[in-house]
Short mmCIF file of C-alpha atoms and ligand atoms in Angstrom, two decimals:
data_model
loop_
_atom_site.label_atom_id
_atom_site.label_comp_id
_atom_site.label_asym_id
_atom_site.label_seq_id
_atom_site.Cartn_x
_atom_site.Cartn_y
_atom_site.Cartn_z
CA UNK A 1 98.87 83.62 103.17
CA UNK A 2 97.36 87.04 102.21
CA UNK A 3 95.45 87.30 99.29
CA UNK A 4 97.92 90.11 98.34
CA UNK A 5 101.02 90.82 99.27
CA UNK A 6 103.24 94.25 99.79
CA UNK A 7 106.65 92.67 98.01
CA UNK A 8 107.80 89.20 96.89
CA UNK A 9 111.63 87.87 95.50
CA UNK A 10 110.51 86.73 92.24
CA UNK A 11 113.32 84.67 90.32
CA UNK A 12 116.49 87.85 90.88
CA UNK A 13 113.54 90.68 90.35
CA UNK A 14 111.90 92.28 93.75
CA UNK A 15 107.44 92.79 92.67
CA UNK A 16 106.09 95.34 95.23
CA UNK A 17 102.63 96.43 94.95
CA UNK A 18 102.18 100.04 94.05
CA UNK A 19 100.31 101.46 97.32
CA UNK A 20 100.17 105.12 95.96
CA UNK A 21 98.06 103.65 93.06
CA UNK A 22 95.68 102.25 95.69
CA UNK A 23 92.68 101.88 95.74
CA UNK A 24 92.28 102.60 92.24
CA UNK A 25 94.97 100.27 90.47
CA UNK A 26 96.18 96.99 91.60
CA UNK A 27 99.67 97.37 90.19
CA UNK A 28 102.74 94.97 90.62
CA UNK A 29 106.23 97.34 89.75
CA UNK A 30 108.84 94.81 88.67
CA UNK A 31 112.40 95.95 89.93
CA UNK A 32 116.02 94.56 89.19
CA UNK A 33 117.79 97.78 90.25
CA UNK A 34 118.58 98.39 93.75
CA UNK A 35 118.30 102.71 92.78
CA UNK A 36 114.47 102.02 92.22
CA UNK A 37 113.78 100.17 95.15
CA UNK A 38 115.06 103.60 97.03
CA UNK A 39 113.03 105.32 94.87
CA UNK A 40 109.93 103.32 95.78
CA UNK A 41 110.86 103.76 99.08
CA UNK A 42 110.88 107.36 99.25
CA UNK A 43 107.49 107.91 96.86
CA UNK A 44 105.93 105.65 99.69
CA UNK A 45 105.71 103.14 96.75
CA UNK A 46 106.15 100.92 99.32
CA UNK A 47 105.54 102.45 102.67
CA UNK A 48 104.88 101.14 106.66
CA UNK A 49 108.19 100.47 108.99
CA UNK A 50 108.70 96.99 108.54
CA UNK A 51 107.73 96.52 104.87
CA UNK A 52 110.60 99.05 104.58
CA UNK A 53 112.40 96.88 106.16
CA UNK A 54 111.63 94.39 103.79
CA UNK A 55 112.26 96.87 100.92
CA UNK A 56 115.76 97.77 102.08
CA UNK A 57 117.04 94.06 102.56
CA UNK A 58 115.65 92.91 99.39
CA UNK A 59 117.17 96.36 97.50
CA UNK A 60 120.95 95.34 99.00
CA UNK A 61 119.86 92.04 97.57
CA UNK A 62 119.18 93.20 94.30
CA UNK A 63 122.67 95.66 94.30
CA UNK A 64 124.59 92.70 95.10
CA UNK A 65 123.66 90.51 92.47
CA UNK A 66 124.49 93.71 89.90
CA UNK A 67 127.93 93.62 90.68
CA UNK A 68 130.16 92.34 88.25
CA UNK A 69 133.54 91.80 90.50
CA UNK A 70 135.14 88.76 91.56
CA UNK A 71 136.70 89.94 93.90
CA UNK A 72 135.52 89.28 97.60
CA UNK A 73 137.37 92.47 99.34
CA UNK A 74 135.85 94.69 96.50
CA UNK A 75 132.48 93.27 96.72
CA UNK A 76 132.69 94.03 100.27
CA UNK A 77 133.46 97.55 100.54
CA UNK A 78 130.94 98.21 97.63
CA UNK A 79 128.19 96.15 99.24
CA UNK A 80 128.84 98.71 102.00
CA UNK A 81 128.59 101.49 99.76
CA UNK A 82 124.94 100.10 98.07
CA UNK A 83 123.47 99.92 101.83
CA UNK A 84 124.59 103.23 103.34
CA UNK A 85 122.85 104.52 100.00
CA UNK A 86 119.99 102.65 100.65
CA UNK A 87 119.69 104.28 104.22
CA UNK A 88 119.57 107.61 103.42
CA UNK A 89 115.92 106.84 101.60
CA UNK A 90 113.54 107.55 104.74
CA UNK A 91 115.12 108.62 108.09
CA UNK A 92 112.16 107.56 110.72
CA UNK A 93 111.10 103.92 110.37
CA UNK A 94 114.20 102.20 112.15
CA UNK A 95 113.52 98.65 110.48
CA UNK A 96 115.02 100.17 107.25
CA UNK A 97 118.60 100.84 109.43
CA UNK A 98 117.89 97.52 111.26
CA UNK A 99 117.08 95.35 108.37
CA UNK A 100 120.61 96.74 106.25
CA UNK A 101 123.03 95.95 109.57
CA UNK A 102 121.36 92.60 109.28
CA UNK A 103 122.41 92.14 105.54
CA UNK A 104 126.33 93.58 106.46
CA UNK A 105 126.20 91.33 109.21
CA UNK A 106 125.70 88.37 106.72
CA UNK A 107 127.78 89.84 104.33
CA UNK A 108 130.95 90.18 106.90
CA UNK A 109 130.18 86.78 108.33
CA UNK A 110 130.78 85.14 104.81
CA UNK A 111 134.28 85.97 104.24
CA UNK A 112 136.66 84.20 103.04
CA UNK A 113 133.57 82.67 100.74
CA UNK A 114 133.72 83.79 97.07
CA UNK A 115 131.14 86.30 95.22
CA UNK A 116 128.66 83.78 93.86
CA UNK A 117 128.20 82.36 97.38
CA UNK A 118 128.20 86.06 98.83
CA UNK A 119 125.64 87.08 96.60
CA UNK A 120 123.51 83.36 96.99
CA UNK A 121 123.72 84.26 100.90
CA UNK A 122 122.44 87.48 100.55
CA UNK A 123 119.38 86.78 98.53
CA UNK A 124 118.29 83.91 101.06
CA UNK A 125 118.96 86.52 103.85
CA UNK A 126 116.38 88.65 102.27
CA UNK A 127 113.50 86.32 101.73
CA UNK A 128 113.85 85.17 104.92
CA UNK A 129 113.76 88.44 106.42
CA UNK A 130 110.36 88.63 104.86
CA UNK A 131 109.23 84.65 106.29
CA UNK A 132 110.06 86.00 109.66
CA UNK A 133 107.89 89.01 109.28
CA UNK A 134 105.22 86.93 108.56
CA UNK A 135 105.53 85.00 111.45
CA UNK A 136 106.27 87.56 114.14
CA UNK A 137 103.19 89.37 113.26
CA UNK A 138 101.06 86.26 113.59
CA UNK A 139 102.18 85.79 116.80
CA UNK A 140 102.31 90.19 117.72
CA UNK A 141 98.66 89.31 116.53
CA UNK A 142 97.77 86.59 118.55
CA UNK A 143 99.46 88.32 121.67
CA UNK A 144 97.13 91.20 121.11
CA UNK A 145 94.04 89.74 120.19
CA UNK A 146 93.31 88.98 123.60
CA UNK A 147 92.97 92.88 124.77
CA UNK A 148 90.20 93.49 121.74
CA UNK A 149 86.34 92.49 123.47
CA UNK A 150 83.82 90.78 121.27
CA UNK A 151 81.57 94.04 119.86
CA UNK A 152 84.16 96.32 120.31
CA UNK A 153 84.33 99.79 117.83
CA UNK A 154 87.92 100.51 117.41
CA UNK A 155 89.87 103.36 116.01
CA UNK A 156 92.92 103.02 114.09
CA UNK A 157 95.16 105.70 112.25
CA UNK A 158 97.45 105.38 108.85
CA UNK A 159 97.64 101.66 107.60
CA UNK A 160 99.49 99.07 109.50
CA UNK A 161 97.69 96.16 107.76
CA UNK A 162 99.76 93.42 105.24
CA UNK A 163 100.51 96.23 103.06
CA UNK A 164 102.98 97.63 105.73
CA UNK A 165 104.53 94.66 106.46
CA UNK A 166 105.64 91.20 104.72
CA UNK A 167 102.32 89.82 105.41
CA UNK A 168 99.38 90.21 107.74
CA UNK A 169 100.01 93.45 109.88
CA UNK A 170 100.73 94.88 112.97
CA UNK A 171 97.75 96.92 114.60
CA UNK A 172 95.62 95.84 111.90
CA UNK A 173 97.05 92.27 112.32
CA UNK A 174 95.48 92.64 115.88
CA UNK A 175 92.17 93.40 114.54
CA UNK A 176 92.29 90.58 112.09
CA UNK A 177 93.48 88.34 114.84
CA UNK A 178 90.33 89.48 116.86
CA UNK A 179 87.71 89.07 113.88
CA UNK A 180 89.37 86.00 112.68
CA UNK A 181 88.68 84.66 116.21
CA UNK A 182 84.83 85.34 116.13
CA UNK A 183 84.65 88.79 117.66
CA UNK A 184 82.26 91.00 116.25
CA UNK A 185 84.50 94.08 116.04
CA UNK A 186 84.07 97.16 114.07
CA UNK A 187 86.77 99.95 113.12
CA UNK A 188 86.85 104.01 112.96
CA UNK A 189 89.50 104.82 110.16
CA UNK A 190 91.03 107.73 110.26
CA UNK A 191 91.76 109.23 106.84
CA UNK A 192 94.76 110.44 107.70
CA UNK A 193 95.91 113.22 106.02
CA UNK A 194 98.17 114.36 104.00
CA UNK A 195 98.77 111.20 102.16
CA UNK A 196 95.30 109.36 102.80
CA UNK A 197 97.32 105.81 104.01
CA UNK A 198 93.92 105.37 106.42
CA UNK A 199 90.91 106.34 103.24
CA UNK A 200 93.12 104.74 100.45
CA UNK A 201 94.94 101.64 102.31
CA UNK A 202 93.29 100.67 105.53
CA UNK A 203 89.33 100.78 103.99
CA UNK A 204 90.68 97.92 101.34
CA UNK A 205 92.21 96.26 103.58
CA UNK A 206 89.56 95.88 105.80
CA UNK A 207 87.15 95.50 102.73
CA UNK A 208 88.73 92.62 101.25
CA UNK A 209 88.88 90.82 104.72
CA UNK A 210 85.25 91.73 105.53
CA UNK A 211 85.96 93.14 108.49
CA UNK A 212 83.26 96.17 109.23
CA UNK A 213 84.54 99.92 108.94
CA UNK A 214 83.83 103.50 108.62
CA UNK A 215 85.78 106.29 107.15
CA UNK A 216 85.95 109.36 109.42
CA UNK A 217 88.14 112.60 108.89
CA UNK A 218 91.03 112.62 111.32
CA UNK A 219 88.96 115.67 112.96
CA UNK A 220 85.98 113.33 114.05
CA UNK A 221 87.97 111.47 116.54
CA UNK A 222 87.08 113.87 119.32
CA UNK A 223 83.44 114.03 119.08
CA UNK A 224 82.93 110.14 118.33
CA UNK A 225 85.26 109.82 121.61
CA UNK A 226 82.97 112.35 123.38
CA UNK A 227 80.06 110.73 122.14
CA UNK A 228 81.23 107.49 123.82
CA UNK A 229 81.54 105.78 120.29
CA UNK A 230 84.87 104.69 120.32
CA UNK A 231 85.99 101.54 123.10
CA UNK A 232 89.81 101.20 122.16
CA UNK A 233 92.77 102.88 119.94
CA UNK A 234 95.58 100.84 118.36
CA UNK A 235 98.15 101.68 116.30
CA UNK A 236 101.72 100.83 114.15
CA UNK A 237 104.98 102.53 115.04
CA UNK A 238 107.66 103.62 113.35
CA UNK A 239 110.35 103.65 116.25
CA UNK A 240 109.80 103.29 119.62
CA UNK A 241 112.38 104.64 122.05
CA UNK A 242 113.83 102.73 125.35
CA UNK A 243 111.59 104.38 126.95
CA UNK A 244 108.31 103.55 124.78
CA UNK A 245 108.12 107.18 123.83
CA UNK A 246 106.31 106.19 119.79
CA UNK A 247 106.89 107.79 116.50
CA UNK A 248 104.00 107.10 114.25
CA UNK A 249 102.45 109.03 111.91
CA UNK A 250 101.78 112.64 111.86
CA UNK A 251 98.01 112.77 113.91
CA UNK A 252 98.71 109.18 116.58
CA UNK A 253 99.92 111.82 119.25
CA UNK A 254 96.73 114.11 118.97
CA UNK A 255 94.53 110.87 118.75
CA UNK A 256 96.62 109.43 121.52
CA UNK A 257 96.03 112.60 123.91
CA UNK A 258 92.20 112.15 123.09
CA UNK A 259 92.11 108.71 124.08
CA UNK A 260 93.85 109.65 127.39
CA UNK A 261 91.24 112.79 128.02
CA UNK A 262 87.98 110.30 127.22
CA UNK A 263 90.11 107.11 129.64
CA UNK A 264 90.20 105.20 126.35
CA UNK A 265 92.85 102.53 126.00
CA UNK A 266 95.62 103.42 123.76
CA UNK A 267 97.48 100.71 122.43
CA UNK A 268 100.52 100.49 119.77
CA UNK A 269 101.51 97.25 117.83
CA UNK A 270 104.96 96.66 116.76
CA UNK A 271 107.95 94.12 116.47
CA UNK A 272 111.11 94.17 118.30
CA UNK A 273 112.59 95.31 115.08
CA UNK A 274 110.91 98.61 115.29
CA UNK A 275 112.16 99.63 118.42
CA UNK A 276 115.69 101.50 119.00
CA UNK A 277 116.98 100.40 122.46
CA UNK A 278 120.50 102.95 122.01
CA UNK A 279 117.83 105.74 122.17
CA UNK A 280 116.81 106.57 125.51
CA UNK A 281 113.44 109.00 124.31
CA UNK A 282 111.72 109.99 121.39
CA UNK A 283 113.26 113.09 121.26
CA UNK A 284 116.12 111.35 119.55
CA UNK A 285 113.97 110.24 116.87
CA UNK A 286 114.87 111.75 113.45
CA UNK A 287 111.04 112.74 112.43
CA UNK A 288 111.09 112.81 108.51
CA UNK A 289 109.93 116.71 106.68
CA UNK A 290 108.27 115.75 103.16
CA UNK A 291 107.35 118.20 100.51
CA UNK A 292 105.04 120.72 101.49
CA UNK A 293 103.32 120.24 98.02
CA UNK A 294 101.54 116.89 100.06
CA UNK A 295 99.83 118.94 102.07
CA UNK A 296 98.70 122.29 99.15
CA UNK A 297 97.89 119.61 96.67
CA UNK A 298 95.93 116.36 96.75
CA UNK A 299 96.80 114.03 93.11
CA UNK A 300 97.71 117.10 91.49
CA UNK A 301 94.99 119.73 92.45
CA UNK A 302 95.62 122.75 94.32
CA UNK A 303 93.82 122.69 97.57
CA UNK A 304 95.50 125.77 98.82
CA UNK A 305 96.38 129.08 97.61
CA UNK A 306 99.54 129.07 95.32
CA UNK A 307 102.32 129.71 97.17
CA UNK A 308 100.80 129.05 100.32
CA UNK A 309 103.35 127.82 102.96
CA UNK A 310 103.06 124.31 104.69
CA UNK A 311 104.70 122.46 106.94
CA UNK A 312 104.60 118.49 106.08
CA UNK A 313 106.08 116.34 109.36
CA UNK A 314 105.56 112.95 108.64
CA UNK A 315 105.93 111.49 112.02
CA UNK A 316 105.01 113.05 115.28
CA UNK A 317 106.28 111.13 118.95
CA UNK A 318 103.83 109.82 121.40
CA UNK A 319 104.81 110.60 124.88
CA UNK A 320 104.75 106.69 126.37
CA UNK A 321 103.04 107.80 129.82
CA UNK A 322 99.84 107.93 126.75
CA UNK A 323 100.43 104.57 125.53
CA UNK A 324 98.21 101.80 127.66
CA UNK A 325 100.64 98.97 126.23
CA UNK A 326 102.79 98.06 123.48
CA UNK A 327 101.85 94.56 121.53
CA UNK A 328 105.17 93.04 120.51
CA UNK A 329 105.96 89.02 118.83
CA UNK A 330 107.01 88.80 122.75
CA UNK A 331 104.26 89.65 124.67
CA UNK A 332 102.51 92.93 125.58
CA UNK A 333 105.00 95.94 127.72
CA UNK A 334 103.05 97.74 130.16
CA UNK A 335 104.55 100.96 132.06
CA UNK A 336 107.31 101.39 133.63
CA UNK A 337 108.35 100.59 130.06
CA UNK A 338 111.65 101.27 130.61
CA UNK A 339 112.01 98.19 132.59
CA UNK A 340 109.39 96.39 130.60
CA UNK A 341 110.95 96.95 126.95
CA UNK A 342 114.49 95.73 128.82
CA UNK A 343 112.88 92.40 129.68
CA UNK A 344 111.19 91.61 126.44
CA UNK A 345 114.26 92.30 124.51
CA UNK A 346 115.90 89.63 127.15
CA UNK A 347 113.00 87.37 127.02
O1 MRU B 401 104.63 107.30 105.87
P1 MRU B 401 104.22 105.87 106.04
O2 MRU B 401 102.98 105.51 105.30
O3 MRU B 401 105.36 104.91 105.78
O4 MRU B 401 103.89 105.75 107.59
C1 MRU B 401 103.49 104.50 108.10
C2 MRU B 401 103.10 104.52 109.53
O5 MRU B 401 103.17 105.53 110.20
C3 MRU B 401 102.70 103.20 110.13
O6 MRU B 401 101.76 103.40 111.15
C4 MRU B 401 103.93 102.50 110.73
O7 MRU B 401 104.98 102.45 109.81
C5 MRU B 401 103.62 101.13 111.18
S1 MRU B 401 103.31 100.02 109.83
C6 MRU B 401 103.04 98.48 110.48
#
């Protein structure tokens, strides 16, 4: 168990920490409507692909237990309603779209039951969807733990630790893995700008598992590299195409071309859940545009000229000829990932 968790099903309410409060506050939001948990969504209230994925399932939850028909047919076509809402909250981190067809997939396998049982099924789907995460990124862990050396510095970008998942983490869940097994590790955060999930997220994360760090701008990565200061890269994903082409956030593909220029190791972590086999490149992937207000302001404060124009892409796609491997719950893909990805989605 973590000693904190991202979001919990708490007796028909959904408690998700408040990560754009971090590091400052450590602030539980208590939510009954299924609106908010959108809202928390989008305001990165609860942020990283598969605690999204979390969010989402645990948001139909809530809208299901709201309604007040008795009918099965209506509760049907209005459950449909609640999660095609709930979509439309982020467009890049696939686990959102992945973890709703799970719920209709419940929902349409129940009827002929009546509402109460509907709306009992649904809730159980939900918390389980959050066991499972818990479990696959043990194992994603444990699979990937193996390619991090005793003594190793390692640079990671944006925050893929239990915060962005249902428990432990993904690239981060690596690095615990390693540390937890008696390597002597040490990590390069990258800040990573605009929203800070690497300075704000990752350093307590690492802090409160003692796990030794330094904060570096995402502009230091190239001299540290050069300086021959950095022995691996891992990071999260937000959808990785058939092809293992990786959306991530906004800086992995720069960090990712470093790595290749210095013959560093570049390695993303991520469950099956995250990847979109009907795509067959990144350049499918819908890469989410936020306000450019992220980038002019920081909490507030003008950083930039009034006015001044900016360009905020969340996401940016790794090319997967960059990507030394990708750490799934089954097992590491190496290139040619199309063929690898096919066989770990068999396996
Ligand atoms: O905008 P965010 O904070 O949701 O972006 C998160 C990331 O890019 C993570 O690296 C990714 O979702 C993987 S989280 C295990």
């Amino acid at each position: 168990m973590d000693p904190y968790g991202s979001i919990y099903w708490d007796a028909g309410r959904v408690r998700l920490l408040d990560q754009r409060r971090l590091p400052a506050e450590e602030i539980y939001l208590e939510i009954t409507d299924y609106q908010e948990v959108i809202q928390a969504i989008r305001t990165l209230a609860i942020r990283g692909a598969p605690a999204i994925g979390v969010a989402a399932a645990m948001g139909a939850a809530l809208g299901a237990l709201a309604m007040d028909t008795d009918d099965p047919v209506q509760f049907q076509v209005r459950f449909q309603e609640i999660c095609r809402e709930i979509s439309q909250a982020r467009p890049t981190a696939v686990n959102l779209f992945w973890a709703l067809d799970r719920m209709l997939l419940v929902a349409q396998s129940q009827e002929g039951q009546g509402v109460a049982a509907l709306k009992e099924r649904l809730v159980a789907e939900a918390q389980t969807l959050l066991k499972e995460d818990e479990t696959i990124n043990r194992h994603l862990a444990q699979a990937g733990q193996v390619l991090i050396h005793d003594g190793q510095r390692v640079i990671t970008h944006c925050n893929t630790g239990a915060l962005a998942t249902g428990a432990y983490g993904t690239a981060l869940g690596v690095l615990r893995a390693a540390w937890e097994a008696g390597k002597k590790i040490s990590v390069w955060v990258d800040e990573t700008r605009p929203l800070l999930q690497g300075a704000r997220l990752t350093t307590w994360e690492l802090g409160k598992l003692g796990i030794p760090y330094i904060l570096i701008p995402d502009g230091a990565a190239a001299a540290l590299m050069g300086q021959g200061k950095v022995d691996l890269a891992i990071v999260g994903a937000d959808r990785i195409a058939a092809n293992g082409d990786v959306a991530n956030k906004i800086g992995t593909y720069g960090l990712a071309v470093l790595a290749h220029h210095h013959g560093i190791p570049f390695y993303v972590a991520a469950p099956l859940s995250t990847f979109d086999f009907a795509i067959p490149d990144g350049g499918h992937i819908p890469v989410e545009e936020r306000a450019g207000e992220e980038v002019t302001h920081l909490w507030g404060q003008a950083v930039a000229p009034a006015g001044a124009p900016a360009l905020n892409l969340a996401f940016d796609v790794t090319p997967h000829d960059l990507i030394s491997g990708i750490i799934t719950e089954r097992g590491v893909a190496r290139p040619p990932y199309s063929s690898s990805i096919k066989s770990l989605r068999r396996a």
